[in-house]
Amino acid sequence: MDSSVPSTPDSARIRNARLDALDVEPPYFLATSTTPLANQTFAEVDSEDTLHEIHDYLALKYALLERVIRARKLHHSRFFSLQLDYGHQNYLDNLSSRRFTVLRALERLERRAVEILYKKRKWFQWVRDCQDEEETVRENEKKKVKKEAALFKRYSKEVQARLRELKAKEDIKRQEAYLEGVYNTRLSTEEQEAEWDPIEDVIEDERGNYIDLIKHILLLAESVDDAGITDTPRGLNEIDQNATAAGTNPSKKAKRTKPKAIANGPDAAPLLPDKSSHDTRSQVRKRLSEGVRLEYSPGLHVTNTIDNPAETREKTAPVPDEEIDKLLEDMAEIKHLLFCRLLLSHATVLPAAISSNTVDEFLNNKEVTDADLRDLALKLDKPGLQEIRDACADLGRGDEEEDDDVYEEPEVKSDINKAEGRLQKLGLSDKTGKRAGMPDTWASSREKQIRSSQHKQRSIVDLSTGRIGIGSSGLTEEATENKPKPMLDFGEPDNEKKVMSKKMRVRVCGRYVYNYPSERAVSRGGWLQFCLIAKDSDLHEAIKLCRHWDEFFELNILSIFQYFPAAKWQVWKGERHRQQLLELGLIPYMQFQDAEVLSSNLKSGSSRGQGSRIHSVVEFRNWLCAHIRRDDPASRRFLQYLSMRTSRVVVLIRDAKTSRILSSPPACQLWLHREKAGLGRATKNDWSAQTEVGPEFFEKMEELRQWHFGFNDYYDVYIWDLKTGQPWINFFNTVYKTLAKAHRCREPPDMYNPAAHILKALTHDPVTFRTRDIKPGEEVTSIWDQVRRGPYRLMDPRLDPRECKTWDATDQSQLDPSTFYGEPDVLEDEVLFPEELSTETSEALYSGKNDIWDDFTRNGPDLERFLEELDTDKELDSDEDVDSKDDELTLEDESRENGSEESEGDVDNHPFEHGHETKDASENDDDRSVDSKGEDGDGSRSAPTEEPTIVDKLVDKLMEKIFSKKEKEKLALKPNWMPPKGQLEKVQAEIAAFMKRETSAAVKRIWHAADLSPQGPERHHEGQVIVHQMVKFQQYGSTRSKHLRTLRFMDIAPDKHLRMKPDARDAHAMAMLFFPSDFLYSEYGVPYRDSLLFNTKERALHPPARRSWVSDKYKPAAFWDEWTAYWQKAGDEANYPVEWDMVIRPIVAKLYKAGVINPTYESVHHVSGRAMAAPAAGGKLDFYTDLRCIRVNMVLPSHMKYPPSKETLFTSMRAFAQTHPNARFSALRIWSAPHFYPVINSLKERYLTGFTDALGRVWEWNSICKDMPYSELSMHRTLLAQLDPFRRQLGEDKVLRMRDLVVVMGTDEVDLREYTTATIFALQTEPWRLEVDLWRSFVNVDLAFLEWVDGLGKDWLD
């Protein structure tokens, strides 16, 4: 009889009758309840006995329904091949619906049972009671053995007598039982046929198959023999023996216990997973011992290197047998841990799993139902990669694990947020226009999911999945909220009898596991096991499971050095360009390298020929999308270096953790592919950008990329070529060399420094060349030792590989200074990253270029101070005001709060707008002209909009301050009333003056930050403090209002603007320092009595060490001899001498950091200027700029006038002294830095001042460089423009002008004081950019002193 024969009619009737009887006589609770079973929650049941009664009833009913359905399906599949019986199918559907209802009722009943156990606190003591019970049983057994021994001795005789009597009785009973058995066997043959139910055998066999599959997956059984995979479950022979011993029909039982082929189809039983998809021990051993064939990714592959030996070029290296044995043991342990973790998510079998000591004991437990085994087998058959990763992490977890330390960066309020908050307090918040096409923040949907999951509470344990509800990669907030509540939890009730979840270890099937997954990094041994267990996974899937950057980087290095014996984990193997970037921590995920092939420039026809002129131009740029570690000094240096190499590459940087775009190029540089085509000349048509870097490009890269991170602690970097149609290798070399310098690689072995901590623990097997871990106490050569030992071969991919050079470690001359870190780089880094010099650990977050102008544009003007009249615009009329300013003066507005996103000033006057202006006027206007005040390009007020601008709100605020009481009443009565035109214009003028003054203050801070003269910043600060002390001295003296005389002398209304009187006050205080007063004997001046500033003669003997003012046009020919000779001998492509580079690079870095120079998006070939080093004052090398090339085509405009010579000045002074015997003089020098004048360089002319440095970076001057031809004319013109408005008051005969020097002549001391004060006021007032340098000026001296100073040869008056 076949085991698949359907059940007999008698057995079917018995089952149906039992099922109907259950429906007739349900438990009392179900019989009296008015709620249908489908909606029953059992909330009214509080008795455990009632719950057990209902549970037994429903469990029996579910088992009967299961068997009736299976019997019906089995019977129908054998006797009715066509499914045409609608009534039969309807009956089956009805039974299936009832079974589903009973199953769900059982789940709700178990949940209710758990809730009752919670309330009575029986569950929490259950595990401990089991353990105590085991100990009690052991002690009782010992006592019982002793008592039995005593009883045996005492009653041995009675027992022997009783046994003889019992034996006689048993013989009689045995004979009667034998006869009765023979009689009953003959009578019950037909009854046995009716009672036999094959469905029970089917269920029993399925249970055996599930157990066999679980054991096969857990490597508890070897199911593969020499003939292949067998189909016979392990326990069949035992079943046959048990059946024979029980006295049943051997032939019938044997037929029933044969393995059943589970049919496929809609009515078939659940399909058993394929065991062949899980390797056995022998299959894993064969795969590891023989190796697997590798597949290579596209790209340049170089073999016979330390990370790609020639012996492992085709296949992975074999693994020795002893190591395979250890791997198999760990694999079996991890699979057991995975099984135990799956058990934690099944509340119904968890008690049985906790009480079991082994997996076999759990599988043989009758309390574990077939459905539970089926669910466990299906989940174990295809576990998730995250679950496998958690099990691999469990392998290295100790008995007592500390809480996982997850780094959470403190939330630092950004400058933009601070400014916005400050403006909101005043009701002045207003967003300015953004750069077109580039948002401030952008985040992919995946990053948003990661960020939302990281904000969850990490201590909540979700046993329904066996994982922490948050903090695990891949769990979204929505998925966490929709997951069912765990039926069981491990915790303790608090005072309010609420169960609080906690982390703990649980003993499941004899193994201890934590009830939450580890947030720590998986060890390299754990990843090796993950590679073996998840044999169909690849490296990309493993990357997504990494918790943080360190774990990923180790996984990346291990993959590069062929640590994993799997082909899919070697996808980056040998691809040289990618591998070089990976080893230094730059992780590319998308790239385009065919710009040279796809770019084209086709032209045909001629303006003079028969055919029309036609053009078609297509331009591509090479580009690279990559990730780099966040909060890392090397990453910050790399990004900073890239942002300074705009002559070669363009870079956009996005912070994945905050979604902020930290650095973005001008809009005209965002394109990657553009075209133009049509008739006529190509220069007359506009470009059409086909691909641009922006949100659409970001989304496209997210869709096309093959792998993603499971964390967001990284920077997203987009790099592309500046020039079009360039070879990929040139672009790659620029990125790679910059990256090598960022890691401070001084020699080729240093390229492996980022992976040193990993390579020191790995070694190459000398026989198989396999990469493996170094065992504890083992004395072998590590890979790191091989790296440092050398020798090395340096290969240029553009040359024949046979032409590789062998590098000698002792010969540093062969190293390329543009690639390897040298002394010039050290000096430059000390300027760019001074925080790295301190021993304290500081943040290494990249925040873009943070010069003074960037701070000002982000913060904006201090509107709160302006509106409250707490700045220096207000007269210091009270003691309280004076005291509040004590020891507070530094550079104006030096310590300002961080604030708004962009400056509220007039951007048309922004002197340091970053980025180079191209020659296309339309592009320049779009990129540079951003009117943050809501004004049109001509400065006129634009049409009113729905949202008032910041200027409108300031106007409203100031109008409220200047209204009279009567005007305010009119305003209240007439909402549409407008103030007189004059008042409105006055308010607007005040705002414009304030904006201009704030901008000038920022510009002056930039200039002083770039003052590289010895003691220059210190002396300037000292002079500012002394002037401020003089101001306070005058507030309490008889000269308190004398500064108003200056305004009367200049014929200027004191209320022209708020700064007018303070300007006059400061000019008067500065001049009075050198005229007779009691200042130096007062409490304000005593500390400065011995200052060199007041010892004019001694100060003249110690001039500041400064380079000459002479521009390139007027430098002597001998100045260029050494410079020209070197380049003629070495060639234009040669490197700078190191001693020159060590002078140039730090100074360029200081000027760049201050904001005086900026990198420009201009190719090296389009710039003729070069940075150079030459002797300055005292013979010390200083930084110069060779700009002689621009004077060839330079045509001076008509308004440019040559300044008078020094001899002309002295001739005028001598003539004045002869006419006025008591004549006194003041030589006022305008402050300037050694390398530039305090004059803004025009945006349209900055490209003329472009120059290159030793690394090929192109810079442009934002201020007038002193080396620029005719720069002295620019300074002279600026000086004339500043004094021309006061020409009538100052006159032509008493104020002489020469370049940056102003000579004031007075008939006597009183006359000189008046004119000196007026001149200082004229120089330093609106637009507030020029300053008088007191340390280089001589005030209130006679002509003889000036002639003596000039005779010293110190260039004081030159």
PDB file of N, CA, C and O in Angstrom, residues 789-824:
ATOM      1  N   ARG A 789      59.909  47.185   3.344  1.00  0.00           N
ATOM      2  CA  ARG A 789      61.217  46.628   3.010  1.00  0.00           C
ATOM      3  C   ARG A 789      61.660  46.997   1.595  1.00  0.00           C
ATOM      4  O   ARG A 789      62.830  47.236   1.340  1.00  0.00           O
ATOM      5  N   GLY A 790      60.716  47.086   0.652  1.00  0.00           N
ATOM      6  CA  GLY A 790      61.069  47.444  -0.716  1.00  0.00           C
ATOM      7  C   GLY A 790      61.723  46.272  -1.434  1.00  0.00           C
ATOM      8  O   GLY A 790      61.707  45.135  -0.954  1.00  0.00           O
ATOM      9  N   PRO A 791      62.381  46.486  -2.591  1.00  0.00           N
ATOM     10  CA  PRO A 791      62.420  47.756  -3.352  1.00  0.00           C
ATOM     11  C   PRO A 791      61.086  48.049  -4.039  1.00  0.00           C
ATOM     12  O   PRO A 791      60.188  47.218  -4.054  1.00  0.00           O
ATOM     13  N   TYR A 792      61.000  49.215  -4.653  1.00  0.00           N
ATOM     14  CA  TYR A 792      59.746  49.653  -5.237  1.00  0.00           C
ATOM     15  C   TYR A 792      59.947  50.000  -6.708  1.00  0.00           C
ATOM     16  O   TYR A 792      61.017  50.443  -7.112  1.00  0.00           O
ATOM     17  N   ARG A 793      58.887  49.826  -7.460  1.00  0.00           N
ATOM     18  CA  ARG A 793      58.905  50.182  -8.871  1.00  0.00           C
ATOM     19  C   ARG A 793      57.797  51.200  -9.109  1.00  0.00           C
ATOM     20  O   ARG A 793      56.630  50.942  -8.811  1.00  0.00           O
ATOM     21  N   LEU A 794      58.165  52.354  -9.622  1.00  0.00           N
ATOM     22  CA  LEU A 794      57.213  53.414  -9.908  1.00  0.00           C
ATOM     23  C   LEU A 794      56.859  53.364 -11.385  1.00  0.00           C
ATOM     24  O   LEU A 794      57.735  53.451 -12.242  1.00  0.00           O
ATOM     25  N   MET A 795      55.552  53.208 -11.678  1.00  0.00           N
ATOM     26  CA  MET A 795      55.112  53.045 -13.055  1.00  0.00           C
ATOM     27  C   MET A 795      54.254  54.223 -13.460  1.00  0.00           C
ATOM     28  O   MET A 795      53.337  54.614 -12.729  1.00  0.00           O
ATOM     29  N   ASP A 796      54.543  54.792 -14.599  1.00  0.00           N
ATOM     30  CA  ASP A 796      53.706  55.823 -15.197  1.00  0.00           C
ATOM     31  C   ASP A 796      52.783  55.138 -16.193  1.00  0.00           C
ATOM     32  O   ASP A 796      53.237  54.570 -17.184  1.00  0.00           O
ATOM     33  N   PRO A 797      51.447  55.151 -15.954  1.00  0.00           N
ATOM     34  CA  PRO A 797      50.532  54.436 -16.857  1.00  0.00           C
ATOM     35  C   PRO A 797      50.575  54.947 -18.286  1.00  0.00           C
ATOM     36  O   PRO A 797      50.139  54.256 -19.193  1.00  0.00           O
ATOM     37  N   ARG A 798      51.111  56.147 -18.510  1.00  0.00           N
ATOM     38  CA  ARG A 798      51.168  56.666 -19.863  1.00  0.00           C
ATOM     39  C   ARG A 798      52.326  56.069 -20.656  1.00  0.00           C
ATOM     40  O   ARG A 798      52.417  56.250 -21.872  1.00  0.00           O
ATOM     41  N   LEU A 799      53.239  55.363 -19.976  1.00  0.00           N
ATOM     42  CA  LEU A 799      54.403  54.790 -20.633  1.00  0.00           C
ATOM     43  C   LEU A 799      54.249  53.281 -20.748  1.00  0.00           C
ATOM     44  O   LEU A 799      53.322  52.686 -20.215  1.00  0.00           O
ATOM     45  N   ASP A 800      55.173  52.666 -21.445  1.00  0.00           N
ATOM     46  CA  ASP A 800      55.203  51.230 -21.557  1.00  0.00           C
ATOM     47  C   ASP A 800      55.483  50.628 -20.182  1.00  0.00           C
ATOM     48  O   ASP A 800      56.417  51.059 -19.497  1.00  0.00           O
ATOM     49  N   PRO A 801      54.686  49.631 -19.728  1.00  0.00           N
ATOM     50  CA  PRO A 801      54.944  49.040 -18.399  1.00  0.00           C
ATOM     51  C   PRO A 801      56.353  48.506 -18.236  1.00  0.00           C
ATOM     52  O   PRO A 801      56.850  48.410 -17.120  1.00  0.00           O
ATOM     53  N   ARG A 802      57.013  48.176 -19.351  1.00  0.00           N
ATOM     54  CA  ARG A 802      58.389  47.672 -19.241  1.00  0.00           C
ATOM     55  C   ARG A 802      59.379  48.773 -18.893  1.00  0.00           C
ATOM     56  O   ARG A 802      60.527  48.512 -18.590  1.00  0.00           O
ATOM     57  N   GLU A 803      58.918  50.022 -18.946  1.00  0.00           N
ATOM     58  CA  GLU A 803      59.791  51.146 -18.644  1.00  0.00           C
ATOM     59  C   GLU A 803      59.651  51.608 -17.194  1.00  0.00           C
ATOM     60  O   GLU A 803      59.976  52.745 -16.875  1.00  0.00           O
ATOM     61  N   CYS A 804      59.132  50.756 -16.330  1.00  0.00           N
ATOM     62  CA  CYS A 804      58.974  51.127 -14.922  1.00  0.00           C
ATOM     63  C   CYS A 804      60.345  51.377 -14.295  1.00  0.00           C
ATOM     64  O   CYS A 804      61.332  50.716 -14.622  1.00  0.00           O
ATOM     65  N   LYS A 805      60.359  52.329 -13.386  1.00  0.00           N
ATOM     66  CA  LYS A 805      61.582  52.673 -12.679  1.00  0.00           C
ATOM     67  C   LYS A 805      61.615  51.992 -11.321  1.00  0.00           C
ATOM     68  O   LYS A 805      60.602  51.880 -10.651  1.00  0.00           O
ATOM     69  N   THR A 806      62.780  51.533 -10.935  1.00  0.00           N
ATOM     70  CA  THR A 806      62.969  50.981  -9.602  1.00  0.00           C
ATOM     71  C   THR A 806      63.465  52.090  -8.689  1.00  0.00           C
ATOM     72  O   THR A 806      64.469  52.751  -8.985  1.00  0.00           O
ATOM     73  N   TRP A 807      62.758  52.293  -7.608  1.00  0.00           N
ATOM     74  CA  TRP A 807      63.054  53.414  -6.719  1.00  0.00           C
ATOM     75  C   TRP A 807      63.967  52.982  -5.593  1.00  0.00           C
ATOM     76  O   TRP A 807      63.750  51.958  -4.938  1.00  0.00           O
ATOM     77  N   ASP A 808      64.998  53.736  -5.392  1.00  0.00           N
ATOM     78  CA  ASP A 808      65.940  53.495  -4.308  1.00  0.00           C
ATOM     79  C   ASP A 808      65.515  54.329  -3.100  1.00  0.00           C
ATOM     80  O   ASP A 808      65.331  55.546  -3.201  1.00  0.00           O
ATOM     81  N   ALA A 809      65.344  53.667  -1.951  1.00  0.00           N
ATOM     82  CA  ALA A 809      64.846  54.358  -0.757  1.00  0.00           C
ATOM     83  C   ALA A 809      65.778  55.452  -0.285  1.00  0.00           C
ATOM     84  O   ALA A 809      65.364  56.376   0.404  1.00  0.00           O
ATOM     85  N   THR A 810      67.064  55.372  -0.663  1.00  0.00           N
ATOM     86  CA  THR A 810      68.011  56.384  -0.208  1.00  0.00           C
ATOM     87  C   THR A 810      68.108  57.581  -1.143  1.00  0.00           C
ATOM     88  O   THR A 810      68.743  58.569  -0.805  1.00  0.00           O
ATOM     89  N   ASP A 811      67.481  57.480  -2.317  1.00  0.00           N
ATOM     90  CA  ASP A 811      67.569  58.556  -3.302  1.00  0.00           C
ATOM     91  C   ASP A 811      66.246  59.303  -3.343  1.00  0.00           C
ATOM     92  O   ASP A 811      65.289  58.887  -3.981  1.00  0.00           O
ATOM     93  N   GLN A 812      66.191  60.427  -2.623  1.00  0.00           N
ATOM     94  CA  GLN A 812      64.980  61.230  -2.575  1.00  0.00           C
ATOM     95  C   GLN A 812      64.807  62.108  -3.809  1.00  0.00           C
ATOM     96  O   GLN A 812      63.739  62.674  -4.023  1.00  0.00           O
ATOM     97  N   SER A 813      65.840  62.226  -4.611  1.00  0.00           N
ATOM     98  CA  SER A 813      65.760  63.118  -5.770  1.00  0.00           C
ATOM     99  C   SER A 813      64.823  62.585  -6.843  1.00  0.00           C
ATOM    100  O   SER A 813      64.379  63.343  -7.708  1.00  0.00           O
ATOM    101  N   GLN A 814      64.535  61.271  -6.822  1.00  0.00           N
ATOM    102  CA  GLN A 814      63.656  60.698  -7.831  1.00  0.00           C
ATOM    103  C   GLN A 814      62.177  60.944  -7.528  1.00  0.00           C
ATOM    104  O   GLN A 814      61.327  60.672  -8.371  1.00  0.00           O
ATOM    105  N   LEU A 815      61.883  61.435  -6.371  1.00  0.00           N
ATOM    106  CA  LEU A 815      60.491  61.619  -5.982  1.00  0.00           C
ATOM    107  C   LEU A 815      59.930  62.906  -6.573  1.00  0.00           C
ATOM    108  O   LEU A 815      60.608  63.936  -6.610  1.00  0.00           O
ATOM    109  N   ASP A 816      58.696  62.825  -7.019  1.00  0.00           N
ATOM    110  CA  ASP A 816      58.016  63.972  -7.607  1.00  0.00           C
ATOM    111  C   ASP A 816      57.492  64.865  -6.486  1.00  0.00           C
ATOM    112  O   ASP A 816      56.651  64.427  -5.689  1.00  0.00           O
ATOM    113  N   PRO A 817      57.953  66.109  -6.379  1.00  0.00           N
ATOM    114  CA  PRO A 817      57.459  66.977  -5.289  1.00  0.00           C
ATOM    115  C   PRO A 817      55.983  67.311  -5.406  1.00  0.00           C
ATOM    116  O   PRO A 817      55.376  67.704  -4.418  1.00  0.00           O
ATOM    117  N   SER A 818      55.384  67.151  -6.602  1.00  0.00           N
ATOM    118  CA  SER A 818      53.948  67.397  -6.728  1.00  0.00           C
ATOM    119  C   SER A 818      53.119  66.242  -6.189  1.00  0.00           C
ATOM    120  O   SER A 818      51.910  66.387  -6.022  1.00  0.00           O
ATOM    121  N   THR A 819      53.745  65.103  -5.926  1.00  0.00           N
ATOM    122  CA  THR A 819      53.030  63.935  -5.389  1.00  0.00           C
ATOM    123  C   THR A 819      53.336  63.710  -3.924  1.00  0.00           C
ATOM    124  O   THR A 819      52.424  63.436  -3.139  1.00  0.00           O
ATOM    125  N   PHE A 820      54.594  63.803  -3.539  1.00  0.00           N
ATOM    126  CA  PHE A 820      54.998  63.438  -2.194  1.00  0.00           C
ATOM    127  C   PHE A 820      55.149  64.678  -1.313  1.00  0.00           C
ATOM    128  O   PHE A 820      55.498  65.756  -1.774  1.00  0.00           O
ATOM    129  N   TYR A 821      54.895  64.455  -0.061  1.00  0.00           N
ATOM    130  CA  TYR A 821      54.857  65.519   0.942  1.00  0.00           C
ATOM    131  C   TYR A 821      56.268  65.966   1.274  1.00  0.00           C
ATOM    132  O   TYR A 821      57.156  65.155   1.543  1.00  0.00           O
ATOM    133  N   GLY A 822      56.499  67.284   1.240  1.00  0.00           N
ATOM    134  CA  GLY A 822      57.816  67.829   1.525  1.00  0.00           C
ATOM    135  C   GLY A 822      57.754  68.983   2.499  1.00  0.00           C
ATOM    136  O   GLY A 822      56.706  69.311   3.057  1.00  0.00           O
ATOM    137  N   GLU A 823      58.894  69.612   2.698  1.00  0.00           N
ATOM    138  CA  GLU A 823      58.972  70.714   3.647  1.00  0.00           C
ATOM    139  C   GLU A 823      58.086  71.897   3.260  1.00  0.00           C
ATOM    140  O   GLU A 823      57.477  72.523   4.130  1.00  0.00           O
ATOM    141  N   PRO A 824      57.975  72.259   1.978  1.00  0.00           N
ATOM    142  CA  PRO A 824      57.024  73.326   1.641  1.00  0.00           C
ATOM    143  C   PRO A 824      55.591  72.995   2.044  1.00  0.00           C
ATOM    144  O   PRO A 824      54.847  73.880   2.474  1.00  0.00           O
TER     145      PRO A 824
END
